[in-house]
Short mmCIF file of C-alpha atoms in Angstrom, two decimals:
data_model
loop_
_atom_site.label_atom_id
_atom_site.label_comp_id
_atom_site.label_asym_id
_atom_site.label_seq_id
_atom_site.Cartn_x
_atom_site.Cartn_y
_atom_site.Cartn_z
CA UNK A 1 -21.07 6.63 22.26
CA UNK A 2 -18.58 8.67 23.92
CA UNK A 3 -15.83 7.57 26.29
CA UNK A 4 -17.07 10.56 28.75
CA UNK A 5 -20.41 9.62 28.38
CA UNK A 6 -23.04 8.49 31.78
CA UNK A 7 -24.00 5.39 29.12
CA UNK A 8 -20.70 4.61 28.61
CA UNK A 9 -19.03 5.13 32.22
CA UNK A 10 -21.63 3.27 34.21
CA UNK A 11 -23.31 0.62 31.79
CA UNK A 12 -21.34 -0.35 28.42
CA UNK A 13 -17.77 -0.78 29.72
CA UNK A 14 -18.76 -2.57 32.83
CA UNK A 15 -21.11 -4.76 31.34
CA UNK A 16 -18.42 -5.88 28.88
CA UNK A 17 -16.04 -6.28 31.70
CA UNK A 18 -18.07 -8.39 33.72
CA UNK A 19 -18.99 -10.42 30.42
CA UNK A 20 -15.23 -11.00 29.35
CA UNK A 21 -14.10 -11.42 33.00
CA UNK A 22 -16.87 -13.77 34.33
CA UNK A 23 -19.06 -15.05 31.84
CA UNK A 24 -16.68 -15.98 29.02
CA UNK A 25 -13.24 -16.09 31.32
CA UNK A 26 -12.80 -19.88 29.86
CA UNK A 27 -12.58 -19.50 26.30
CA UNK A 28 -10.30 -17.18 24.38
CA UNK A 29 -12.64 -17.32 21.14
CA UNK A 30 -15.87 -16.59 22.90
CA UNK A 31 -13.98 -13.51 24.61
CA UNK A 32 -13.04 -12.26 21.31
CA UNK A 33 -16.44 -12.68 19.40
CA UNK A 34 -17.92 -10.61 22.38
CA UNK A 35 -15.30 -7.73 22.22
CA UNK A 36 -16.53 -7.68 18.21
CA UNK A 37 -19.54 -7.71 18.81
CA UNK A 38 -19.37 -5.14 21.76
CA UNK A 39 -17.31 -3.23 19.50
CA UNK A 40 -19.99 -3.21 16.36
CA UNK A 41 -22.40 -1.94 19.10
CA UNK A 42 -20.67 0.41 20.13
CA UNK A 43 -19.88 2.04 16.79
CA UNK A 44 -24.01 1.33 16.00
CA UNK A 45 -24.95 3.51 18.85
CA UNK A 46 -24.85 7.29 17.38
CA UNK A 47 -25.55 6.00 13.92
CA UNK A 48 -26.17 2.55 13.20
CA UNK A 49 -25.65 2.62 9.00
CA UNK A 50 -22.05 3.15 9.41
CA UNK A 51 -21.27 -0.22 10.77
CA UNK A 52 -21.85 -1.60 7.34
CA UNK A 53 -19.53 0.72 5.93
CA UNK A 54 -17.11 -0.81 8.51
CA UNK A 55 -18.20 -4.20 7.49
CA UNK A 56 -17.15 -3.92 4.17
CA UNK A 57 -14.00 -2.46 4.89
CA UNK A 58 -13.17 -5.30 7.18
CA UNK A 59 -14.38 -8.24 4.84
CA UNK A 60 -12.40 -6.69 1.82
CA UNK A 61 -9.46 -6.11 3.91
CA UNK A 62 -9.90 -9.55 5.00
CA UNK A 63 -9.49 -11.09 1.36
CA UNK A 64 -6.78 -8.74 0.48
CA UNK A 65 -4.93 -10.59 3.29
CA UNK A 66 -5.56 -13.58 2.59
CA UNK A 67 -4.67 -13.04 -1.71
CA UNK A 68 -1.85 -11.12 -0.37
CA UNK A 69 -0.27 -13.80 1.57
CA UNK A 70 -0.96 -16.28 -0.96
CA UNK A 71 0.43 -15.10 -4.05
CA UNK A 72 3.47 -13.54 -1.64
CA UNK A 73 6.09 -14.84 -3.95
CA UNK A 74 4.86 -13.58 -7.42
CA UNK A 75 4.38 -10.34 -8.91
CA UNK A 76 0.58 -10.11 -8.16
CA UNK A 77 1.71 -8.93 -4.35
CA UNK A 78 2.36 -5.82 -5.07
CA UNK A 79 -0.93 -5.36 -7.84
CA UNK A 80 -3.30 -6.64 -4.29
CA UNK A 81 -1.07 -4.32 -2.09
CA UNK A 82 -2.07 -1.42 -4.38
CA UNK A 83 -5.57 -2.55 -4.81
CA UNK A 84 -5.27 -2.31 -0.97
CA UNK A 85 -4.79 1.30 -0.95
CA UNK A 86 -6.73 2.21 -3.66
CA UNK A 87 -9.90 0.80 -1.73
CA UNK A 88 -9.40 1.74 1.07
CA UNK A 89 -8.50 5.37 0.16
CA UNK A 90 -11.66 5.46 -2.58
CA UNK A 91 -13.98 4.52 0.68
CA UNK A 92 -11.97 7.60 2.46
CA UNK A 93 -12.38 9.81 -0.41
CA UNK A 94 -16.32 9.38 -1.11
CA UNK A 95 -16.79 9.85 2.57
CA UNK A 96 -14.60 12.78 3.47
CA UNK A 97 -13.43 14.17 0.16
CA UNK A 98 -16.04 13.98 -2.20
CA UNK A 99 -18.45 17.20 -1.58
CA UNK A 100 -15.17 19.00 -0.54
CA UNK A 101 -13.63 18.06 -4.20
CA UNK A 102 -17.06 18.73 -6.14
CA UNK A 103 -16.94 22.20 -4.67
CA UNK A 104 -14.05 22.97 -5.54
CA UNK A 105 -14.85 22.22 -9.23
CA UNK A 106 -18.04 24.04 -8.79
CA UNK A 107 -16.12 27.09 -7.82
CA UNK A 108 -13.40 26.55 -10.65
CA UNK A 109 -15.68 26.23 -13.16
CA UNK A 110 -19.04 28.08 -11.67
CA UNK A 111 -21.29 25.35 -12.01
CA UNK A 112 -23.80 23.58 -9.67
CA UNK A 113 -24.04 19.63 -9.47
CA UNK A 114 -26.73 19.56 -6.96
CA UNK A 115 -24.98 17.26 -4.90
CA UNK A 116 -26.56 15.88 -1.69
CA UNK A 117 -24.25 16.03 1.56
CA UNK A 118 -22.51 12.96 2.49
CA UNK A 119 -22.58 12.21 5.72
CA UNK A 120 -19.02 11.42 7.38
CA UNK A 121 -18.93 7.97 9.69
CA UNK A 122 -17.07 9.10 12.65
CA UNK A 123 -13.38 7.51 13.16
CA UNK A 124 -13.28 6.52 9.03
CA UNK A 125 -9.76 7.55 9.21
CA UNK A 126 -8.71 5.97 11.92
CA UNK A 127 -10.29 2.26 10.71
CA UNK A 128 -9.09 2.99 7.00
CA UNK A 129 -5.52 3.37 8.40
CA UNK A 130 -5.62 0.41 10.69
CA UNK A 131 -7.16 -1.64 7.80
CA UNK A 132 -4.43 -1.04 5.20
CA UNK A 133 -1.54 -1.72 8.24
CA UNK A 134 -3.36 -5.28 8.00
CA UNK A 135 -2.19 -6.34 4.60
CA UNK A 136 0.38 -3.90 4.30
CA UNK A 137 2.18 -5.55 7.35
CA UNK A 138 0.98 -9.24 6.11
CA UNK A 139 2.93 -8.64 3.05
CA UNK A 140 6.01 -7.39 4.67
CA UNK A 141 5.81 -10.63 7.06
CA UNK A 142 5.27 -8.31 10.10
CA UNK A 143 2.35 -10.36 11.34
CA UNK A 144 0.38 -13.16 10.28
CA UNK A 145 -2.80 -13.52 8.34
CA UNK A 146 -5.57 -13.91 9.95
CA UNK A 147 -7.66 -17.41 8.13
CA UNK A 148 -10.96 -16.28 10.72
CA UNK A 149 -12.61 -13.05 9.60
CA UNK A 150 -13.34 -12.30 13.22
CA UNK A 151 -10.26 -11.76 14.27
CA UNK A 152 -9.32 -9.27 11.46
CA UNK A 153 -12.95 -7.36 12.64
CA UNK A 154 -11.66 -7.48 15.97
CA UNK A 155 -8.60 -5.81 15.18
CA UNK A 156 -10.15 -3.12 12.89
CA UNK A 157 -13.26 -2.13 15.51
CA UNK A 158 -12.13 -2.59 18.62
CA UNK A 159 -13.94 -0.47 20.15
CA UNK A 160 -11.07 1.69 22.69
CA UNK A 161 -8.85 2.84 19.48
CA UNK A 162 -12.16 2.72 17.10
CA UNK A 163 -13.02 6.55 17.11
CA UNK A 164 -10.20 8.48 17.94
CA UNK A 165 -6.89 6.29 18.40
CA UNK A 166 -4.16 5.95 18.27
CA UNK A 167 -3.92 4.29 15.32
CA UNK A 168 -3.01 0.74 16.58
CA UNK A 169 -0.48 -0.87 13.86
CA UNK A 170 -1.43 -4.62 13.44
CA UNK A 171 2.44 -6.11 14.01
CA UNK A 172 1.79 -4.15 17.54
CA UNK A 173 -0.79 -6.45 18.55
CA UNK A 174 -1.12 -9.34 15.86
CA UNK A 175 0.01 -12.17 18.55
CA UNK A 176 -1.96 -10.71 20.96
CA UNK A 177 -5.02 -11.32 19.18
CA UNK A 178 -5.05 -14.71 19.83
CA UNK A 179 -2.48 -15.41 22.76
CA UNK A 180 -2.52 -13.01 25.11
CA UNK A 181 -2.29 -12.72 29.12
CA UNK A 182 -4.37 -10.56 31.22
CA UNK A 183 -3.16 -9.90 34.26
CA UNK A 184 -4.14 -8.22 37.75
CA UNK A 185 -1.47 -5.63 37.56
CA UNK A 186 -2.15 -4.91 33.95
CA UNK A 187 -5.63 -4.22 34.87
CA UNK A 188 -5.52 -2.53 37.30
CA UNK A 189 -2.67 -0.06 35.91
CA UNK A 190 -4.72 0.21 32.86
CA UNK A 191 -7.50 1.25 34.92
CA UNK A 192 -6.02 4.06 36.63
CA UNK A 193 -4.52 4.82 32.84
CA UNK A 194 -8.02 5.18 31.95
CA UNK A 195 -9.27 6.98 34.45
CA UNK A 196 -6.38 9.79 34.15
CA UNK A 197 -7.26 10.03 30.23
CA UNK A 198 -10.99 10.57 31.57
CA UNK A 199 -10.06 13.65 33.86
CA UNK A 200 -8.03 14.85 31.28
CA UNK A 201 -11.01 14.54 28.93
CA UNK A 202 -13.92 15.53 31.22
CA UNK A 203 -11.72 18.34 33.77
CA UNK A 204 -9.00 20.28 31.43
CA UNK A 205 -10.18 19.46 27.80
CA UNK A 206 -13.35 20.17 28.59
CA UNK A 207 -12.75 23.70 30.88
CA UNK A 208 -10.72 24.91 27.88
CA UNK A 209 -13.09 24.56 25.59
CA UNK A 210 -15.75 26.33 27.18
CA UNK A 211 -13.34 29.51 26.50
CA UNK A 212 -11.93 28.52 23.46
CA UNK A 213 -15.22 27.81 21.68
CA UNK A 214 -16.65 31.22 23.04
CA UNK A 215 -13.92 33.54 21.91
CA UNK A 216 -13.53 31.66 18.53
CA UNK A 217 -17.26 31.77 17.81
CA UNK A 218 -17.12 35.35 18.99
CA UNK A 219 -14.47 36.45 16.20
CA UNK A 220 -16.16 34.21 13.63
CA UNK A 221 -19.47 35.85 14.11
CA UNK A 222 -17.41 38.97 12.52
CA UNK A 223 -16.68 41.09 16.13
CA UNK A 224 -13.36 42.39 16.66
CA UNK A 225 -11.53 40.85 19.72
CA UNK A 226 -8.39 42.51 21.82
CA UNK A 227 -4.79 41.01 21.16
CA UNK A 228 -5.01 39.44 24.60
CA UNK A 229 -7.92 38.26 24.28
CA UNK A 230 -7.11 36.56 20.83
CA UNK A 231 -4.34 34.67 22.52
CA UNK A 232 -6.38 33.73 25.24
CA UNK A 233 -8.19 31.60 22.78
CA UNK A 234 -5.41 30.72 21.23
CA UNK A 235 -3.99 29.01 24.25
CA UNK A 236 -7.24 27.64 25.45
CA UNK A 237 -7.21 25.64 22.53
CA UNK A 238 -3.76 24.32 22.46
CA UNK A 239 -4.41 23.05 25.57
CA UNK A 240 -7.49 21.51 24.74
CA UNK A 241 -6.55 19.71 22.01
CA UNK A 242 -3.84 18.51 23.91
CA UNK A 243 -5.80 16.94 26.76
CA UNK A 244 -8.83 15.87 24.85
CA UNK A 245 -6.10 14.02 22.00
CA UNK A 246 -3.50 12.50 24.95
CA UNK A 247 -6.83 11.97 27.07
CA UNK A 248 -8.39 9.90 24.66
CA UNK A 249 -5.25 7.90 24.22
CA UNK A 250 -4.52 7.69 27.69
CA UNK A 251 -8.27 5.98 27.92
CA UNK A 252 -7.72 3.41 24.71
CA UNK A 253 -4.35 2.53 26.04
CA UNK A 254 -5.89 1.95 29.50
CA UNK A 255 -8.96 0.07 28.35
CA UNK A 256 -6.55 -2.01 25.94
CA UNK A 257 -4.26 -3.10 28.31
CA UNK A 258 -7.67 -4.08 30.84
CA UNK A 259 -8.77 -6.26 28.47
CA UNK A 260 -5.05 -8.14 27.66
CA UNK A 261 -3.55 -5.82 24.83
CA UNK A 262 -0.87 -3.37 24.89
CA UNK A 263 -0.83 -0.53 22.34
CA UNK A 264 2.22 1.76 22.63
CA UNK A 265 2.13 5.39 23.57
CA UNK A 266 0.40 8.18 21.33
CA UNK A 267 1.66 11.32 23.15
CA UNK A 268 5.19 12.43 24.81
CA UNK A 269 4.73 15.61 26.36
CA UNK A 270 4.70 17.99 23.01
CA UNK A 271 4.83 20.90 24.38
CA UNK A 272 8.28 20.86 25.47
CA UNK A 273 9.53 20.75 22.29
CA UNK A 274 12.73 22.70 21.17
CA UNK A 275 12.34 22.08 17.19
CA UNK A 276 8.85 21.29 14.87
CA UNK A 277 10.78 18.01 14.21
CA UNK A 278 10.74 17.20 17.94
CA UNK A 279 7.35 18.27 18.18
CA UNK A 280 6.00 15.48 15.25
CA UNK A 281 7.91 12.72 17.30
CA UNK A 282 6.04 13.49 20.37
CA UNK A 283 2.98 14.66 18.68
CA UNK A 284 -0.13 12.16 17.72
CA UNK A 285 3.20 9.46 17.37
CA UNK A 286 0.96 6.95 15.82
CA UNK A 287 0.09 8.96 12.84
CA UNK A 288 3.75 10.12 12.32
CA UNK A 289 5.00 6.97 12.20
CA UNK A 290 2.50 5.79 10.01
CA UNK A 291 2.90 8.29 7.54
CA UNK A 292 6.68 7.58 7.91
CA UNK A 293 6.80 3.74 7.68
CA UNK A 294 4.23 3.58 4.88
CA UNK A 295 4.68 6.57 2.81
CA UNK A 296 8.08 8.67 4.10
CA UNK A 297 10.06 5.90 3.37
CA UNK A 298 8.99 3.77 0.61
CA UNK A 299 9.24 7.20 -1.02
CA UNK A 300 13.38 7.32 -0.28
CA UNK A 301 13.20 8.78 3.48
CA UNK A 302 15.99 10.87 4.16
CA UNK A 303 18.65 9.19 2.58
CA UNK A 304 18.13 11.18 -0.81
CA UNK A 305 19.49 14.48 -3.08
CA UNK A 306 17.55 17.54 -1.24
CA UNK A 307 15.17 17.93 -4.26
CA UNK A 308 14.09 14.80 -3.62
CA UNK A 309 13.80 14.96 0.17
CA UNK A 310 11.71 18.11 -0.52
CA UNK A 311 9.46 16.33 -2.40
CA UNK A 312 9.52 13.71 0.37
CA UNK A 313 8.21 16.04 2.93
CA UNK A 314 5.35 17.66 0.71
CA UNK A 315 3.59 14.66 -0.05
CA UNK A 316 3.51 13.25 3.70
CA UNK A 317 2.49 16.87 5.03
CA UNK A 318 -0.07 17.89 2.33
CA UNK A 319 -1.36 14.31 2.65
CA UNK A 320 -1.04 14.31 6.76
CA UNK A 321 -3.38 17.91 6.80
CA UNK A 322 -5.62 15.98 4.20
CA UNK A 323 -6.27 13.10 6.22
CA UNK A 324 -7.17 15.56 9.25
CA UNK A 325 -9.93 17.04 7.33
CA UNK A 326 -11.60 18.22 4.18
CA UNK A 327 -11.47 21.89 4.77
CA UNK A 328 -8.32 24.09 2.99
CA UNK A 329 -7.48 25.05 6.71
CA UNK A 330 -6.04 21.59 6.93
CA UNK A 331 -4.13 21.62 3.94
CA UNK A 332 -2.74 24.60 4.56
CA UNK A 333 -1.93 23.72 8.06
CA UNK A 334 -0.67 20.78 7.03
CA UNK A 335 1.83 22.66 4.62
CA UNK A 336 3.07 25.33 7.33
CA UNK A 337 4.19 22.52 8.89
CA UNK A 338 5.99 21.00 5.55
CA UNK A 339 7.57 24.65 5.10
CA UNK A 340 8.74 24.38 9.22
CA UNK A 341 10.21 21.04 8.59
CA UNK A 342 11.89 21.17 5.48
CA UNK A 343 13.56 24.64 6.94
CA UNK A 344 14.83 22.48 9.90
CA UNK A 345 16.11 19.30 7.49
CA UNK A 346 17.68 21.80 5.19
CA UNK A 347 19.59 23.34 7.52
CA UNK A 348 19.39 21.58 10.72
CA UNK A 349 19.29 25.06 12.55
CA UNK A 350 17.61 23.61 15.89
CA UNK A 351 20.41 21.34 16.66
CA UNK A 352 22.32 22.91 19.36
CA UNK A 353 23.07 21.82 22.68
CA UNK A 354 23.27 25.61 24.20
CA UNK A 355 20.22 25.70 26.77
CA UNK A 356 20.27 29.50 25.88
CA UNK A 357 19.58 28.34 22.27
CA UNK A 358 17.24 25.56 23.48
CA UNK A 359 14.82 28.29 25.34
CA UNK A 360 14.89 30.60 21.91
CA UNK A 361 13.95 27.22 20.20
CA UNK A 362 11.42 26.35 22.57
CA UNK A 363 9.09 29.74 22.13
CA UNK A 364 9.41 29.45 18.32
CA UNK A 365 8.44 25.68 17.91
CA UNK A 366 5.57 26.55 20.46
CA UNK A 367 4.50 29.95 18.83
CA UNK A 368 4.50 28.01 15.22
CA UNK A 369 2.47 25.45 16.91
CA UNK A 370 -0.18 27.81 18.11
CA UNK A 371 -0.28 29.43 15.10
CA UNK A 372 -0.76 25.90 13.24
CA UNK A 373 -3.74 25.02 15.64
CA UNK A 374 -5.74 28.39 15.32
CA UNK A 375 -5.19 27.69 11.70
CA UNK A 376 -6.62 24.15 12.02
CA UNK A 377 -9.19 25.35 14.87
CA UNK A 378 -11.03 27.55 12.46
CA UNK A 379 -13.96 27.45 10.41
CA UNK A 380 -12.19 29.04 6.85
CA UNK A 381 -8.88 30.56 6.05
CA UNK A 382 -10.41 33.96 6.01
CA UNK A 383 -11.15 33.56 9.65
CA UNK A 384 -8.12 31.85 10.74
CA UNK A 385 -5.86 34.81 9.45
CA UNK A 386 -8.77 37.65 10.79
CA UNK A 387 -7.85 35.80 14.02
CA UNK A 388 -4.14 35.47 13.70
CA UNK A 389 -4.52 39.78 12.59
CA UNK A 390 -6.41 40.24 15.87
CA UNK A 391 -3.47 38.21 17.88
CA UNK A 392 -0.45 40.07 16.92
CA UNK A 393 -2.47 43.60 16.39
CA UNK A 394 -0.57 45.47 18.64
CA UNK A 395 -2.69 48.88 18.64
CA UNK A 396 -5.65 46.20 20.52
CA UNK A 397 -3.00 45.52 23.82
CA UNK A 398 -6.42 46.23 26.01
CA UNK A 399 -7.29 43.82 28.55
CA UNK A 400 -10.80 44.57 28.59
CA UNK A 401 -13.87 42.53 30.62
CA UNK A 402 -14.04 39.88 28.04
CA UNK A 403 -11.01 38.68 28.67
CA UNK A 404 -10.87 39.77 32.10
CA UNK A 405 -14.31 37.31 32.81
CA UNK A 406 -12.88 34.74 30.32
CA UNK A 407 -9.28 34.45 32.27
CA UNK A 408 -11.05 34.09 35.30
CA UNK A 409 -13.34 31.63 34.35
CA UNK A 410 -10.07 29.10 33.49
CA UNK A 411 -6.56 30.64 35.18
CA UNK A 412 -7.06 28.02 37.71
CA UNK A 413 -7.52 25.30 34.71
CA UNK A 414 -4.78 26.92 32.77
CA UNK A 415 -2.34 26.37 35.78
CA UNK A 416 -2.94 22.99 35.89
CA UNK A 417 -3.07 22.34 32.10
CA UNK A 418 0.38 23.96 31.61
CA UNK A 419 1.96 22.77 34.36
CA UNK A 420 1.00 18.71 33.42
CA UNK A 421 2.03 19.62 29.94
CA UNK A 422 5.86 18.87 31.08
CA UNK A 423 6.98 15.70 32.64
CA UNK A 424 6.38 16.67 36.42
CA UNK A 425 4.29 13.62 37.29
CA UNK A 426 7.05 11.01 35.57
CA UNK A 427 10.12 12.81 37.89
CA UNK A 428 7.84 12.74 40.42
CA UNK A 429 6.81 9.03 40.33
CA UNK A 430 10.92 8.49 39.56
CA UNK A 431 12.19 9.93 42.64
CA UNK A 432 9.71 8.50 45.28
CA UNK A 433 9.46 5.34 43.23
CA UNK A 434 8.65 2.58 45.81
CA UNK A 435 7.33 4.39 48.76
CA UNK A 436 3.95 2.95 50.53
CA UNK A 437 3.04 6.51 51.01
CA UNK A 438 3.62 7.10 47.26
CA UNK A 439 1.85 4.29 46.48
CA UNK A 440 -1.54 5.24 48.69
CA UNK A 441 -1.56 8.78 47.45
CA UNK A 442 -1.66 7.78 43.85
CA UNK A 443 -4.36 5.67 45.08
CA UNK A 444 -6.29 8.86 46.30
CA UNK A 445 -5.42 11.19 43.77
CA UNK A 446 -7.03 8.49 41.21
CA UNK A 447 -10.18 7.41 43.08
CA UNK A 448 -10.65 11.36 43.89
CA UNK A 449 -10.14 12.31 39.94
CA UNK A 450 -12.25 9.12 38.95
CA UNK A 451 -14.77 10.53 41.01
CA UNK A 452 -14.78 14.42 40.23
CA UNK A 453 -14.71 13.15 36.30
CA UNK A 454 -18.56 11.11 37.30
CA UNK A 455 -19.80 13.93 38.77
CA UNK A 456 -18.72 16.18 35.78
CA UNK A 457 -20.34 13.68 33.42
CA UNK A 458 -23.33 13.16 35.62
CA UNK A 459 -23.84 17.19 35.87
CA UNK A 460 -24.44 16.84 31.87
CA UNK A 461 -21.43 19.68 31.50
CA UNK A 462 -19.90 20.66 28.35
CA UNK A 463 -18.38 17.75 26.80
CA UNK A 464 -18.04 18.44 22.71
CA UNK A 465 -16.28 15.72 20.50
CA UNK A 466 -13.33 17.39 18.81
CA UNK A 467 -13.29 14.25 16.29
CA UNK A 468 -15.78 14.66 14.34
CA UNK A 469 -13.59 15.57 11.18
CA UNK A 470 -11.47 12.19 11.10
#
């Protein structure tokens, strides 16, 4: 089930708001048995096997806890801490990693194991993640353990960060669990948060794809495509990732906060980047700091000889395009951006307070970051460099009709998309902060965008799910 889905829009979400609002308004425990259960159902609805590998994650996640805060004192910590990780990433691994390892050794060696295609449960990385940040932040005292197995499900499957994000850490909301405060204001704000993700979703993400998909599919089906027409594509699909990612977690923040919990922000405007390292702190933030808090670190950080940094920043990259997906366009994508970084710690070329300087920086971090997602948007890595050929082939400078009909089919889109993808709407809100008429057109402008996003939904229009992979 789909966030921009008719099922989802007009019967699961406000049934469960109506049951946790008015039905079960009286008793914190019954509230949270119904958001796990509501959660479990949700996850059952495209494929309900899954849900028992989610089971099992959560009940062995559950005991590591609990051994882990036991024996907290001794040794055997750190032996249940690894046994942690090395369950949870063996799940990952047979899931997501195992037909993409066996044919690799089938085309090392030439062999054939005649093994059957393993199915990948949707959002396995995201629950996998948020299961080890249990015990991992149990054992560093960062929360406390959970004695009822419920509430450990609930944190693992609730169902507004279950599929796609963020990645909700469980010191972030480990006291909310159990004592939190809904409020009118929170509601309602997370509401309008939700509804915002949605259009993003369902009007942008959705419009660029249309184009994206179609010139990407075009070059992959082996036809040669102009240099303008190549970048089209290109662009469609940086904004679309951008709007269908910061969407999403502009809806699970929103729903979150409806229901009493507040997870922090996943996105900060990206695209305005002057350096790749600004770009990873704005960029998917949850991930980042995961990676850094439970792997950059505990490795040494920053705060070691340059060899060793180096070595730092390989294993979090190769590991970061891993978890994305098991395809060698993510590793390698993953490892341009290792190469980018490493260039920038190394030498620390980007810092510069010169806006001259800041404007050169700007168009490379953004034309490295185009690069990266045609690279990570494509099927092998002989297409992704046929396509990167195709954008920077200067003798194909033709603007011919296909990308004359495929411009006009999303300029008006693309205005909008690039133009939201600074922080006009936050200076806006800052300077007329306050203002009754302020106030009633934000009112509009969300009941009008709740409204075009229905009808979009309800006109069955092109709505793919860009998350398949993780």
């Amino acid at each position: 089930m789909l966030f921009s889905s008719s099922v989802f829009i007009y019967l699961f979400l406000p049934a469960v708001i109506f049951v946790y609002y008015v039905l079960l308004r009286k008793s914190r425990m019954l509230q949270n048995v119904f958001l796990l259960f509501a959660s479990l159902f949700f996850y059952a609805w495209g494929e309900p096997k899954f849900v028992f590998v989610m089971l099992l994650s959560i009940a062995v996640n559950y005991l590591f806890g609990l051994l882990v805060d036991k024996f907290r004192e001794s040794c055997k910590s750190k032996l249940i801490v690894a046994g942690t990780v090395v369950f949870n990433l063996g799940i990952l691994f047979v899931f997501k990693y195992l037909n993409f390892s066996v044919s690799v050794i089938e085309s090392v060696f030439s062999i054939n194991a005649n093994m059957s295609e393993i199915a990948l449960p949707i959002g396995i990385s995201f629950f996998t993640f948020q299961a080890m940040s249990y015990v991992i932040d149990v054992y560093r005292k960062k929360g406390e353990v959970q004695k009822n197995i419920l509430n450990v499900a609930l944190y693992i499957s609730f169902f507004p960060q279950l599929i796609a994000g963020p990645i909700v850490r469980y010191e972030t909301i480990a006291k909310e669990i159990i004592d939190r405060r809904e409020t009118v204001d929170d509601f309602f704000n997370g509401f309008s948060r939700f509804v915002i993700g949605l259009a993003k979703k369902v009007l942008l993400a959705n419009s660029f794809a249309i184009v994206a998909d179609r010139i990407f599919n075009y070059s992959e089906a082996g036809n040669d495509i102009a240099s303008p027409t190549a970048w089209l594509g290109a662009i469609c699909y940086t904004l679309q990732i951008f709007y269908d990612f910061s969407g999403y977690s502009d809806m699970a923040i929103g729903m979150g906060r409806m229901f009493g919990f507040h997870f922090l922000e996943n996105f900060d405007y990206p695209y305005m980047s002057t350096s790749i390292t600004e770009f990873w702190r704005r960029w998917h933030i949850s991930l980042g700091t995961w990676f850094r808090d439970y792997v950059y670190i505990p490795l040494g950080g920053s705060r070691v000889k340059k060899s060793k940094l180096v070595f730092n920043l390989f294993v979090v990259w190769f590991l970061t395009g891993v978890w994305h997906g098991a395809n060698w366009t993510f590793i390698v994508w993953g490892l341009m951006y290792f190469v980018l970084l490493t260039a920038e710690k190394l030498t620390g070329f980007y810092k510069t307070k010169s806006k001259i300087k800041k404007c050169f920086l700007w168009i490379y971090s953004l034309l490295f970051v185009v690069i990266g997602w045609v690279i990570f948007r494509s099927s092998s890595l002989s297409d992704a460099l046929n396509y990167i050929v195709q954008m920077f082939n200067v003798k194909a400078l033709n603007f011919d009709s296909f990308f004359v009909d495929n411009l006009r089919e999303v300029l008006a889109f693309a205005v909008f998309g690039i133009l939201f993808s600074f922080p006009i709407i936050p200076a806006l809100n800052k300077k007329f902060k306050g203002n009754v008429i302020t106030d009633i057109v934000y009112v509009i402008v969300v009941v009008s965008l709740f409204v075009l996003s229905v009808a979009s939904i309800a006109s069955n229009a092109y709505n793919p799910f860009i998350y398949f992979n993780f």
